[in-house]
């Protein structure tokens, strides 16, 4: 139990900055989200002499994750860590088999939150987030910057890179006085080659659609 709390504390350290961006208190939904997992794609494995790791990567499926706030696609080799998730607002994912890790594995967090910024005020929201990710990265001896922005599935999205340890990328989808953050944290660069965390996170981002 103590190890689980330690992991949660580290995972949430990157999320606490969001509360300062809210001009009003964030409203908490009390109904627990029912997650629907729908198989959307199977990848066939070729009968070749490819390395075993490559075969495992090909032999995977993806699932549609439906939440109260929206939906997105999760790679089949990754799973939700229910002991770390806090529905209906925070959902934590890692490579299958790392759910009970005593130290934080490479992980992805999807978080829903509210604020006072309208869709048209997305630039102001971006400015507020940039200030805070810089502060957070500095506390880990690094720096942060806004790398790119644009519409994804009709919604403005900003991408921030935190060049520190752990190396972190966060995407923010700007809704109407609400947002969704997709954040990936790399604690082990070597493991990132096998778990494909950046590819998995990008899949979530590219497939995200608001349930509005």
PDB file of N, CA and C in Angstrom, residues 29-131:
ATOM      1  N   UNK A  29     -17.119  15.611 -10.434  1.00  0.00           N
ATOM      2  CA  UNK A  29     -18.271  14.761 -10.719  1.00  0.00           C
ATOM      3  C   UNK A  29     -18.293  13.623  -9.730  1.00  0.00           C
ATOM      4  N   UNK A  30     -19.500  13.235  -9.292  1.00  0.00           N
ATOM      5  CA  UNK A  30     -19.558  12.211  -8.271  1.00  0.00           C
ATOM      6  C   UNK A  30     -19.937  10.852  -8.841  1.00  0.00           C
ATOM      7  N   UNK A  31     -20.408  10.850 -10.079  1.00  0.00           N
ATOM      8  CA  UNK A  31     -20.762   9.563 -10.659  1.00  0.00           C
ATOM      9  C   UNK A  31     -19.537   8.933 -11.271  1.00  0.00           C
ATOM     10  N   UNK A  32     -19.302   7.692 -10.982  1.00  0.00           N
ATOM     11  CA  UNK A  32     -18.121   6.993 -11.487  1.00  0.00           C
ATOM     12  C   UNK A  32     -18.322   6.638 -12.956  1.00  0.00           C
ATOM     13  N   UNK A  33     -17.285   6.904 -13.741  1.00  0.00           N
ATOM     14  CA  UNK A  33     -17.348   6.618 -15.168  1.00  0.00           C
ATOM     15  C   UNK A  33     -17.336   5.122 -15.433  1.00  0.00           C
ATOM     16  N   UNK A  34     -18.186   4.716 -16.332  1.00  0.00           N
ATOM     17  CA  UNK A  34     -18.153   3.325 -16.769  1.00  0.00           C
ATOM     18  C   UNK A  34     -17.346   3.291 -18.058  1.00  0.00           C
ATOM     19  N   UNK A  35     -16.227   2.622 -18.035  1.00  0.00           N
ATOM     20  CA  UNK A  35     -15.333   2.572 -19.182  1.00  0.00           C
ATOM     21  C   UNK A  35     -15.754   1.466 -20.127  1.00  0.00           C
ATOM     22  N   UNK A  36     -15.967   1.858 -21.378  1.00  0.00           N
ATOM     23  CA  UNK A  36     -16.314   0.869 -22.389  1.00  0.00           C
ATOM     24  C   UNK A  36     -15.078   0.607 -23.224  1.00  0.00           C
ATOM     25  N   UNK A  37     -14.705  -0.633 -23.379  1.00  0.00           N
ATOM     26  CA  UNK A  37     -13.540  -0.988 -24.178  1.00  0.00           C
ATOM     27  C   UNK A  37     -14.018  -1.734 -25.415  1.00  0.00           C
ATOM     28  N   UNK A  38     -13.865  -1.111 -26.575  1.00  0.00           N
ATOM     29  CA  UNK A  38     -14.319  -1.688 -27.813  1.00  0.00           C
ATOM     30  C   UNK A  38     -13.136  -1.993 -28.696  1.00  0.00           C
ATOM     31  N   UNK A  39     -13.017  -3.196 -29.118  1.00  0.00           N
ATOM     32  CA  UNK A  39     -11.917  -3.584 -29.990  1.00  0.00           C
ATOM     33  C   UNK A  39     -12.117  -2.916 -31.340  1.00  0.00           C
ATOM     34  N   UNK A  40     -11.108  -2.137 -31.788  1.00  0.00           N
ATOM     35  CA  UNK A  40     -11.264  -1.420 -33.037  1.00  0.00           C
ATOM     36  C   UNK A  40     -10.332  -1.904 -34.133  1.00  0.00           C
ATOM     37  N   UNK A  41      -9.249  -2.612 -33.758  1.00  0.00           N
ATOM     38  CA  UNK A  41      -8.326  -3.036 -34.813  1.00  0.00           C
ATOM     39  C   UNK A  41      -7.438  -4.173 -34.336  1.00  0.00           C
ATOM     40  N   UNK A  42      -7.218  -5.131 -35.190  1.00  0.00           N
ATOM     41  CA  UNK A  42      -6.256  -6.191 -34.932  1.00  0.00           C
ATOM     42  C   UNK A  42      -5.150  -6.085 -35.968  1.00  0.00           C
ATOM     43  N   UNK A  43      -3.933  -6.285 -35.549  1.00  0.00           N
ATOM     44  CA  UNK A  43      -2.804  -6.246 -36.474  1.00  0.00           C
ATOM     45  C   UNK A  43      -2.301  -7.659 -36.672  1.00  0.00           C
ATOM     46  N   UNK A  44      -2.279  -8.116 -37.913  1.00  0.00           N
ATOM     47  CA  UNK A  44      -1.854  -9.482 -38.194  1.00  0.00           C
ATOM     48  C   UNK A  44      -0.345  -9.626 -38.054  1.00  0.00           C
ATOM     49  N   UNK A  45       0.066 -10.810 -37.648  1.00  0.00           N
ATOM     50  CA  UNK A  45       1.490 -11.111 -37.514  1.00  0.00           C
ATOM     51  C   UNK A  45       1.946 -11.887 -38.742  1.00  0.00           C
ATOM     52  N   UNK A  46       2.974 -11.393 -39.405  1.00  0.00           N
ATOM     53  CA  UNK A  46       3.519 -12.110 -40.548  1.00  0.00           C
ATOM     54  C   UNK A  46       4.364 -13.276 -40.070  1.00  0.00           C
ATOM     55  N   UNK A  47       4.300 -14.384 -40.779  1.00  0.00           N
ATOM     56  CA  UNK A  47       5.099 -15.543 -40.425  1.00  0.00           C
ATOM     57  C   UNK A  47       6.502 -15.364 -41.000  1.00  0.00           C
ATOM     58  N   UNK A  48       7.318 -14.598 -40.329  1.00  0.00           N
ATOM     59  CA  UNK A  48       8.680 -14.322 -40.795  1.00  0.00           C
ATOM     60  C   UNK A  48       9.642 -14.614 -39.670  1.00  0.00           C
ATOM     61  N   UNK A  49      10.918 -14.358 -39.930  1.00  0.00           N
ATOM     62  CA  UNK A  49      11.948 -14.566 -38.925  1.00  0.00           C
ATOM     63  C   UNK A  49      12.251 -13.281 -38.168  1.00  0.00           C
ATOM     64  N   UNK A  50      11.267 -12.423 -37.997  1.00  0.00           N
ATOM     65  CA  UNK A  50      11.462 -11.179 -37.270  1.00  0.00           C
ATOM     66  C   UNK A  50      11.748 -11.465 -35.801  1.00  0.00           C
ATOM     67  N   UNK A  51      12.461 -10.553 -35.128  1.00  0.00           N
ATOM     68  CA  UNK A  51      12.716 -10.726 -33.695  1.00  0.00           C
ATOM     69  C   UNK A  51      11.413 -10.874 -32.921  1.00  0.00           C
ATOM     70  N   UNK A  52      11.472 -11.580 -31.790  1.00  0.00           N
ATOM     71  CA  UNK A  52      10.276 -11.836 -30.985  1.00  0.00           C
ATOM     72  C   UNK A  52       9.615 -10.551 -30.533  1.00  0.00           C
ATOM     73  N   UNK A  53      10.433  -9.538 -30.163  1.00  0.00           N
ATOM     74  CA  UNK A  53       9.865  -8.265 -29.706  1.00  0.00           C
ATOM     75  C   UNK A  53       9.037  -7.630 -30.803  1.00  0.00           C
ATOM     76  N   UNK A  54       9.536  -7.673 -32.046  1.00  0.00           N
ATOM     77  CA  UNK A  54       8.818  -7.097 -33.174  1.00  0.00           C
ATOM     78  C   UNK A  54       7.502  -7.815 -33.396  1.00  0.00           C
ATOM     79  N   UNK A  55       7.521  -9.157 -33.266  1.00  0.00           N
ATOM     80  CA  UNK A  55       6.291  -9.932 -33.441  1.00  0.00           C
ATOM     81  C   UNK A  55       5.261  -9.554 -32.388  1.00  0.00           C
ATOM     82  N   UNK A  56       5.725  -9.359 -31.145  1.00  0.00           N
ATOM     83  CA  UNK A  56       4.804  -8.991 -30.068  1.00  0.00           C
ATOM     84  C   UNK A  56       4.188  -7.628 -30.328  1.00  0.00           C
ATOM     85  N   UNK A  57       4.990  -6.699 -30.889  1.00  0.00           N
ATOM     86  CA  UNK A  57       4.475  -5.368 -31.166  1.00  0.00           C
ATOM     87  C   UNK A  57       3.409  -5.413 -32.252  1.00  0.00           C
ATOM     88  N   UNK A  58       3.599  -6.309 -33.222  1.00  0.00           N
ATOM     89  CA  UNK A  58       2.621  -6.415 -34.301  1.00  0.00           C
ATOM     90  C   UNK A  58       1.349  -7.113 -33.843  1.00  0.00           C
ATOM     91  N   UNK A  59       1.503  -8.055 -32.940  1.00  0.00           N
ATOM     92  CA  UNK A  59       0.359  -8.847 -32.493  1.00  0.00           C
ATOM     93  C   UNK A  59      -0.356  -8.132 -31.350  1.00  0.00           C
ATOM     94  N   UNK A  60      -0.942  -7.016 -31.673  1.00  0.00           N
ATOM     95  CA  UNK A  60      -1.638  -6.253 -30.651  1.00  0.00           C
ATOM     96  C   UNK A  60      -2.891  -5.653 -31.247  1.00  0.00           C
ATOM     97  N   UNK A  61      -3.808  -5.249 -30.396  1.00  0.00           N
ATOM     98  CA  UNK A  61      -5.034  -4.619 -30.839  1.00  0.00           C
ATOM     99  C   UNK A  61      -5.169  -3.293 -30.120  1.00  0.00           C
ATOM    100  N   UNK A  62      -6.119  -2.498 -30.542  1.00  0.00           N
ATOM    101  CA  UNK A  62      -6.374  -1.214 -29.898  1.00  0.00           C
ATOM    102  C   UNK A  62      -7.792  -1.210 -29.370  1.00  0.00           C
ATOM    103  N   UNK A  63      -8.043  -0.434 -28.327  1.00  0.00           N
ATOM    104  CA  UNK A  63      -9.385  -0.375 -27.755  1.00  0.00           C
ATOM    105  C   UNK A  63      -9.841   1.062 -27.608  1.00  0.00           C
ATOM    106  N   UNK A  64     -11.123   1.283 -27.812  1.00  0.00           N
ATOM    107  CA  UNK A  64     -11.712   2.606 -27.668  1.00  0.00           C
ATOM    108  C   UNK A  64     -12.090   2.822 -26.216  1.00  0.00           C
ATOM    109  N   UNK A  65     -11.518   3.841 -25.587  1.00  0.00           N
ATOM    110  CA  UNK A  65     -11.798   4.176 -24.189  1.00  0.00           C
ATOM    111  C   UNK A  65     -12.845   5.287 -24.157  1.00  0.00           C
ATOM    112  N   UNK A  66     -14.040   4.974 -23.674  1.00  0.00           N
ATOM    113  CA  UNK A  66     -15.130   5.948 -23.618  1.00  0.00           C
ATOM    114  C   UNK A  66     -15.305   6.462 -22.197  1.00  0.00           C
ATOM    115  N   UNK A  67     -15.143   7.773 -22.006  1.00  0.00           N
ATOM    116  CA  UNK A  67     -15.291   8.410 -20.698  1.00  0.00           C
ATOM    117  C   UNK A  67     -16.431   9.415 -20.754  1.00  0.00           C
ATOM    118  N   UNK A  68     -16.783   9.986 -19.615  1.00  0.00           N
ATOM    119  CA  UNK A  68     -17.836  10.991 -19.583  1.00  0.00           C
ATOM    120  C   UNK A  68     -17.478  12.194 -20.457  1.00  0.00           C
ATOM    121  N   UNK A  69     -16.198  12.579 -20.479  1.00  0.00           N
ATOM    122  CA  UNK A  69     -15.788  13.789 -21.174  1.00  0.00           C
ATOM    123  C   UNK A  69     -15.440  13.577 -22.642  1.00  0.00           C
ATOM    124  N   UNK A  70     -15.137  12.341 -23.022  1.00  0.00           N
ATOM    125  CA  UNK A  70     -14.766  12.084 -24.402  1.00  0.00           C
ATOM    126  C   UNK A  70     -14.251  10.674 -24.602  1.00  0.00           C
ATOM    127  N   UNK A  71     -13.662  10.428 -25.759  1.00  0.00           N
ATOM    128  CA  UNK A  71     -13.153   9.086 -26.056  1.00  0.00           C
ATOM    129  C   UNK A  71     -11.803   9.186 -26.760  1.00  0.00           C
ATOM    130  N   UNK A  72     -11.031   8.085 -26.680  1.00  0.00           N
ATOM    131  CA  UNK A  72      -9.727   8.030 -27.325  1.00  0.00           C
ATOM    132  C   UNK A  72      -9.331   6.569 -27.468  1.00  0.00           C
ATOM    133  N   UNK A  73      -8.350   6.317 -28.316  1.00  0.00           N
ATOM    134  CA  UNK A  73      -7.921   4.954 -28.602  1.00  0.00           C
ATOM    135  C   UNK A  73      -6.649   4.623 -27.833  1.00  0.00           C
ATOM    136  N   UNK A  74      -6.635   3.456 -27.194  1.00  0.00           N
ATOM    137  CA  UNK A  74      -5.480   2.993 -26.422  1.00  0.00           C
ATOM    138  C   UNK A  74      -4.876   1.768 -27.083  1.00  0.00           C
ATOM    139  N   UNK A  75      -3.559   1.785 -27.228  1.00  0.00           N
ATOM    140  CA  UNK A  75      -2.843   0.642 -27.780  1.00  0.00           C
ATOM    141  C   UNK A  75      -3.091  -0.602 -26.932  1.00  0.00           C
ATOM    142  N   UNK A  76      -3.243  -1.748 -27.594  1.00  0.00           N
ATOM    143  CA  UNK A  76      -3.592  -2.978 -26.903  1.00  0.00           C
ATOM    144  C   UNK A  76      -2.543  -3.527 -25.963  1.00  0.00           C
ATOM    145  N   UNK A  77      -1.294  -3.085 -26.109  1.00  0.00           N
ATOM    146  CA  UNK A  77      -0.244  -3.581 -25.216  1.00  0.00           C
ATOM    147  C   UNK A  77      -0.157  -2.767 -23.925  1.00  0.00           C
ATOM    148  N   UNK A  78      -0.966  -1.717 -23.840  1.00  0.00           N
ATOM    149  CA  UNK A  78      -1.022  -0.877 -22.633  1.00  0.00           C
ATOM    150  C   UNK A  78      -2.341  -1.096 -21.917  1.00  0.00           C
ATOM    151  N   UNK A  79      -2.327  -0.930 -20.589  1.00  0.00           N
ATOM    152  CA  UNK A  79      -3.528  -1.166 -19.789  1.00  0.00           C
ATOM    153  C   UNK A  79      -3.717  -0.040 -18.781  1.00  0.00           C
ATOM    154  N   UNK A  80      -4.942   0.097 -18.323  1.00  0.00           N
ATOM    155  CA  UNK A  80      -5.216   1.072 -17.266  1.00  0.00           C
ATOM    156  C   UNK A  80      -4.722   0.524 -15.927  1.00  0.00           C
ATOM    157  N   UNK A  81      -4.113   1.382 -15.129  1.00  0.00           N
ATOM    158  CA  UNK A  81      -3.686   1.007 -13.780  1.00  0.00           C
ATOM    159  C   UNK A  81      -4.791   1.498 -12.839  1.00  0.00           C
ATOM    160  N   UNK A  82      -5.743   0.624 -12.551  1.00  0.00           N
ATOM    161  CA  UNK A  82      -6.921   1.034 -11.800  1.00  0.00           C
ATOM    162  C   UNK A  82      -6.585   1.515 -10.397  1.00  0.00           C
ATOM    163  N   UNK A  83      -5.509   0.983  -9.816  1.00  0.00           N
ATOM    164  CA  UNK A  83      -5.133   1.402  -8.470  1.00  0.00           C
ATOM    165  C   UNK A  83      -4.605   2.833  -8.443  1.00  0.00           C
ATOM    166  N   UNK A  84      -4.203   3.361  -9.598  1.00  0.00           N
ATOM    167  CA  UNK A  84      -3.674   4.721  -9.679  1.00  0.00           C
ATOM    168  C   UNK A  84      -4.664   5.707 -10.303  1.00  0.00           C
ATOM    169  N   UNK A  85      -5.633   5.204 -11.050  1.00  0.00           N
ATOM    170  CA  UNK A  85      -6.630   6.070 -11.681  1.00  0.00           C
ATOM    171  C   UNK A  85      -7.599   6.626 -10.642  1.00  0.00           C
ATOM    172  N   UNK A  86      -8.185   7.772 -10.951  1.00  0.00           N
ATOM    173  CA  UNK A  86      -9.166   8.407 -10.075  1.00  0.00           C
ATOM    174  C   UNK A  86     -10.369   8.846 -10.918  1.00  0.00           C
ATOM    175  N   UNK A  87     -11.213   7.879 -11.344  1.00  0.00           N
ATOM    176  CA  UNK A  87     -12.373   8.204 -12.174  1.00  0.00           C
ATOM    177  C   UNK A  87     -13.312   9.154 -11.427  1.00  0.00           C
ATOM    178  N   UNK A  88     -14.035  10.026 -12.115  1.00  0.00           N
ATOM    179  CA  UNK A  88     -14.116  10.087 -13.583  1.00  0.00           C
ATOM    180  C   UNK A  88     -13.161  11.089 -14.213  1.00  0.00           C
ATOM    181  N   UNK A  89     -12.136  11.534 -13.488  1.00  0.00           N
ATOM    182  CA  UNK A  89     -11.291  12.615 -13.994  1.00  0.00           C
ATOM    183  C   UNK A  89      -9.877  12.203 -14.389  1.00  0.00           C
ATOM    184  N   UNK A  90      -9.292  11.222 -13.726  1.00  0.00           N
ATOM    185  CA  UNK A  90      -7.897  10.864 -13.976  1.00  0.00           C
ATOM    186  C   UNK A  90      -7.779   9.377 -14.294  1.00  0.00           C
ATOM    187  N   UNK A  91      -7.097   9.083 -15.408  1.00  0.00           N
ATOM    188  CA  UNK A  91      -6.905   7.702 -15.834  1.00  0.00           C
ATOM    189  C   UNK A  91      -5.422   7.496 -16.149  1.00  0.00           C
ATOM    190  N   UNK A  92      -4.837   6.465 -15.554  1.00  0.00           N
ATOM    191  CA  UNK A  92      -3.400   6.209 -15.664  1.00  0.00           C
ATOM    192  C   UNK A  92      -3.176   4.909 -16.439  1.00  0.00           C
ATOM    193  N   UNK A  93      -2.192   4.934 -17.351  1.00  0.00           N
ATOM    194  CA  UNK A  93      -1.907   3.770 -18.182  1.00  0.00           C
ATOM    195  C   UNK A  93      -0.406   3.450 -18.178  1.00  0.00           C
ATOM    196  N   UNK A  94      -0.086   2.171 -18.322  1.00  0.00           N
ATOM    197  CA  UNK A  94       1.306   1.747 -18.455  1.00  0.00           C
ATOM    198  C   UNK A  94       1.347   0.480 -19.299  1.00  0.00           C
ATOM    199  N   UNK A  95       2.548   0.056 -19.663  1.00  0.00           N
ATOM    200  CA  UNK A  95       2.701  -1.179 -20.423  1.00  0.00           C
ATOM    201  C   UNK A  95       2.202  -2.354 -19.585  1.00  0.00           C
ATOM    202  N   UNK A  96       1.466  -3.244 -20.223  1.00  0.00           N
ATOM    203  CA  UNK A  96       0.933  -4.410 -19.528  1.00  0.00           C
ATOM    204  C   UNK A  96       2.059  -5.173 -18.832  1.00  0.00           C
ATOM    205  N   UNK A  97       1.850  -5.476 -17.545  1.00  0.00           N
ATOM    206  CA  UNK A  97       2.863  -6.173 -16.766  1.00  0.00           C
ATOM    207  C   UNK A  97       3.563  -5.274 -15.769  1.00  0.00           C
ATOM    208  N   UNK A  98       3.398  -3.952 -15.939  1.00  0.00           N
ATOM    209  CA  UNK A  98       4.031  -2.993 -15.030  1.00  0.00           C
ATOM    210  C   UNK A  98       3.057  -2.387 -14.030  1.00  0.00           C
ATOM    211  N   UNK A  99       1.845  -2.936 -13.976  1.00  0.00           N
ATOM    212  CA  UNK A  99       0.818  -2.333 -13.122  1.00  0.00           C
ATOM    213  C   UNK A  99       1.191  -2.295 -11.651  1.00  0.00           C
ATOM    214  N   UNK A 100       1.948  -3.290 -11.191  1.00  0.00           N
ATOM    215  CA  UNK A 100       2.289  -3.379  -9.768  1.00  0.00           C
ATOM    216  C   UNK A 100       3.734  -2.973  -9.486  1.00  0.00           C
ATOM    217  N   UNK A 101       4.306  -2.193 -10.381  1.00  0.00           N
ATOM    218  CA  UNK A 101       5.690  -1.766 -10.208  1.00  0.00           C
ATOM    219  C   UNK A 101       5.853  -0.950  -8.927  1.00  0.00           C
ATOM    220  N   UNK A 102       6.929  -1.228  -8.184  1.00  0.00           N
ATOM    221  CA  UNK A 102       7.177  -0.515  -6.932  1.00  0.00           C
ATOM    222  C   UNK A 102       7.737   0.887  -7.178  1.00  0.00           C
ATOM    223  N   UNK A 103       8.299   1.094  -8.345  1.00  0.00           N
ATOM    224  CA  UNK A 103       8.766   2.425  -8.734  1.00  0.00           C
ATOM    225  C   UNK A 103       7.982   2.851  -9.968  1.00  0.00           C
ATOM    226  N   UNK A 104       7.805   4.153 -10.189  1.00  0.00           N
ATOM    227  CA  UNK A 104       6.990   4.606 -11.319  1.00  0.00           C
ATOM    228  C   UNK A 104       7.563   4.147 -12.664  1.00  0.00           C
ATOM    229  N   UNK A 105       6.813   3.373 -13.437  1.00  0.00           N
ATOM    230  CA  UNK A 105       7.258   3.000 -14.780  1.00  0.00           C
ATOM    231  C   UNK A 105       6.927   4.145 -15.741  1.00  0.00           C
ATOM    232  N   UNK A 106       7.381   4.058 -16.973  1.00  0.00           N
ATOM    233  CA  UNK A 106       6.926   5.003 -17.984  1.00  0.00           C
ATOM    234  C   UNK A 106       5.405   4.937 -18.013  1.00  0.00           C
ATOM    235  N   UNK A 107       4.763   6.078 -17.981  1.00  0.00           N
ATOM    236  CA  UNK A 107       3.302   6.058 -17.880  1.00  0.00           C
ATOM    237  C   UNK A 107       2.657   7.217 -18.615  1.00  0.00           C
ATOM    238  N   UNK A 108       1.376   7.053 -18.877  1.00  0.00           N
ATOM    239  CA  UNK A 108       0.571   8.080 -19.547  1.00  0.00           C
ATOM    240  C   UNK A 108      -0.641   8.380 -18.669  1.00  0.00           C
ATOM    241  N   UNK A 109      -0.921   9.658 -18.506  1.00  0.00           N
ATOM    242  CA  UNK A 109      -2.073  10.083 -17.714  1.00  0.00           C
ATOM    243  C   UNK A 109      -3.022  10.879 -18.607  1.00  0.00           C
ATOM    244  N   UNK A 110      -4.297  10.567 -18.536  1.00  0.00           N
ATOM    245  CA  UNK A 110      -5.330  11.367 -19.196  1.00  0.00           C
ATOM    246  C   UNK A 110      -6.160  11.995 -18.098  1.00  0.00           C
ATOM    247  N   UNK A 111      -6.237  13.321 -18.111  1.00  0.00           N
ATOM    248  CA  UNK A 111      -6.966  13.996 -17.038  1.00  0.00           C
ATOM    249  C   UNK A 111      -7.942  15.028 -17.573  1.00  0.00           C
ATOM    250  N   UNK A 112      -9.151  15.024 -16.991  1.00  0.00           N
ATOM    251  CA  UNK A 112     -10.174  16.025 -17.314  1.00  0.00           C
ATOM    252  C   UNK A 112     -10.242  17.046 -16.190  1.00  0.00           C
ATOM    253  N   UNK A 113     -10.433  18.324 -16.551  1.00  0.00           N
ATOM    254  CA  UNK A 113     -10.575  19.359 -15.532  1.00  0.00           C
ATOM    255  C   UNK A 113     -11.394  20.523 -16.061  1.00  0.00           C
ATOM    256  N   UNK A 114     -11.773  21.425 -15.169  1.00  0.00           N
ATOM    257  CA  UNK A 114     -12.549  22.606 -15.552  1.00  0.00           C
ATOM    258  C   UNK A 114     -11.786  23.870 -15.190  1.00  0.00           C
ATOM    259  N   UNK A 115     -12.141  24.980 -15.852  1.00  0.00           N
ATOM    260  CA  UNK A 115     -11.560  26.285 -15.558  1.00  0.00           C
ATOM    261  C   UNK A 115     -12.514  27.364 -16.066  1.00  0.00           C
ATOM    262  N   UNK A 116     -12.058  28.604 -16.108  1.00  0.00           N
ATOM    263  CA  UNK A 116     -12.911  29.697 -16.563  1.00  0.00           C
ATOM    264  C   UNK A 116     -12.577  30.181 -17.970  1.00  0.00           C
ATOM    265  N   UNK A 117     -11.764  29.428 -18.705  1.00  0.00           N
ATOM    266  CA  UNK A 117     -11.383  29.837 -20.047  1.00  0.00           C
ATOM    267  C   UNK A 117     -12.354  29.270 -21.087  1.00  0.00           C
ATOM    268  N   UNK A 118     -12.875  30.136 -21.947  1.00  0.00           N
ATOM    269  CA  UNK A 118     -13.724  29.672 -23.032  1.00  0.00           C
ATOM    270  C   UNK A 118     -12.849  29.138 -24.156  1.00  0.00           C
ATOM    271  N   UNK A 119     -13.478  28.538 -25.161  1.00  0.00           N
ATOM    272  CA  UNK A 119     -12.723  28.030 -26.302  1.00  0.00           C
ATOM    273  C   UNK A 119     -11.958  29.154 -26.997  1.00  0.00           C
ATOM    274  N   UNK A 120     -12.583  30.329 -27.055  1.00  0.00           N
ATOM    275  CA  UNK A 120     -11.958  31.465 -27.730  1.00  0.00           C
ATOM    276  C   UNK A 120     -10.768  32.020 -26.943  1.00  0.00           C
ATOM    277  N   UNK A 121     -10.668  31.690 -25.666  1.00  0.00           N
ATOM    278  CA  UNK A 121      -9.571  32.180 -24.832  1.00  0.00           C
ATOM    279  C   UNK A 121      -8.439  31.152 -24.706  1.00  0.00           C
ATOM    280  N   UNK A 122      -8.314  30.292 -25.705  1.00  0.00           N
ATOM    281  CA  UNK A 122      -7.314  29.226 -25.621  1.00  0.00           C
ATOM    282  C   UNK A 122      -5.883  29.780 -25.558  1.00  0.00           C
ATOM    283  N   UNK A 123      -5.638  30.942 -26.143  1.00  0.00           N
ATOM    284  CA  UNK A 123      -4.291  31.513 -26.073  1.00  0.00           C
ATOM    285  C   UNK A 123      -3.946  31.926 -24.643  1.00  0.00           C
ATOM    286  N   UNK A 124      -4.926  32.483 -23.923  1.00  0.00           N
ATOM    287  CA  UNK A 124      -4.699  32.847 -22.521  1.00  0.00           C
ATOM    288  C   UNK A 124      -4.456  31.597 -21.682  1.00  0.00           C
ATOM    289  N   UNK A 125      -5.202  30.548 -21.972  1.00  0.00           N
ATOM    290  CA  UNK A 125      -5.022  29.289 -21.257  1.00  0.00           C
ATOM    291  C   UNK A 125      -3.622  28.738 -21.512  1.00  0.00           C
ATOM    292  N   UNK A 126      -3.177  28.811 -22.765  1.00  0.00           N
ATOM    293  CA  UNK A 126      -1.840  28.344 -23.133  1.00  0.00           C
ATOM    294  C   UNK A 126      -0.770  29.112 -22.360  1.00  0.00           C
ATOM    295  N   UNK A 127      -0.939  30.431 -22.264  1.00  0.00           N
ATOM    296  CA  UNK A 127       0.035  31.255 -21.542  1.00  0.00           C
ATOM    297  C   UNK A 127       0.135  30.842 -20.076  1.00  0.00           C
ATOM    298  N   UNK A 128      -1.032  30.596 -19.460  1.00  0.00           N
ATOM    299  CA  UNK A 128      -1.046  30.195 -18.051  1.00  0.00           C
ATOM    300  C   UNK A 128      -0.377  28.840 -17.857  1.00  0.00           C
ATOM    301  N   UNK A 129      -0.638  27.906 -18.756  1.00  0.00           N
ATOM    302  CA  UNK A 129      -0.036  26.580 -18.654  1.00  0.00           C
ATOM    303  C   UNK A 129       1.474  26.657 -18.858  1.00  0.00           C
ATOM    304  N   UNK A 130       1.914  27.461 -19.829  1.00  0.00           N
ATOM    305  CA  UNK A 130       3.348  27.566 -20.112  1.00  0.00           C
ATOM    306  C   UNK A 130       4.117  28.063 -18.897  1.00  0.00           C
ATOM    307  N   UNK A 131       3.574  29.064 -18.202  1.00  0.00           N
ATOM    308  CA  UNK A 131       4.228  29.579 -17.002  1.00  0.00           C
ATOM    309  C   UNK A 131       4.411  28.464 -15.981  1.00  0.00           C
TER     310      UNK A 131
END
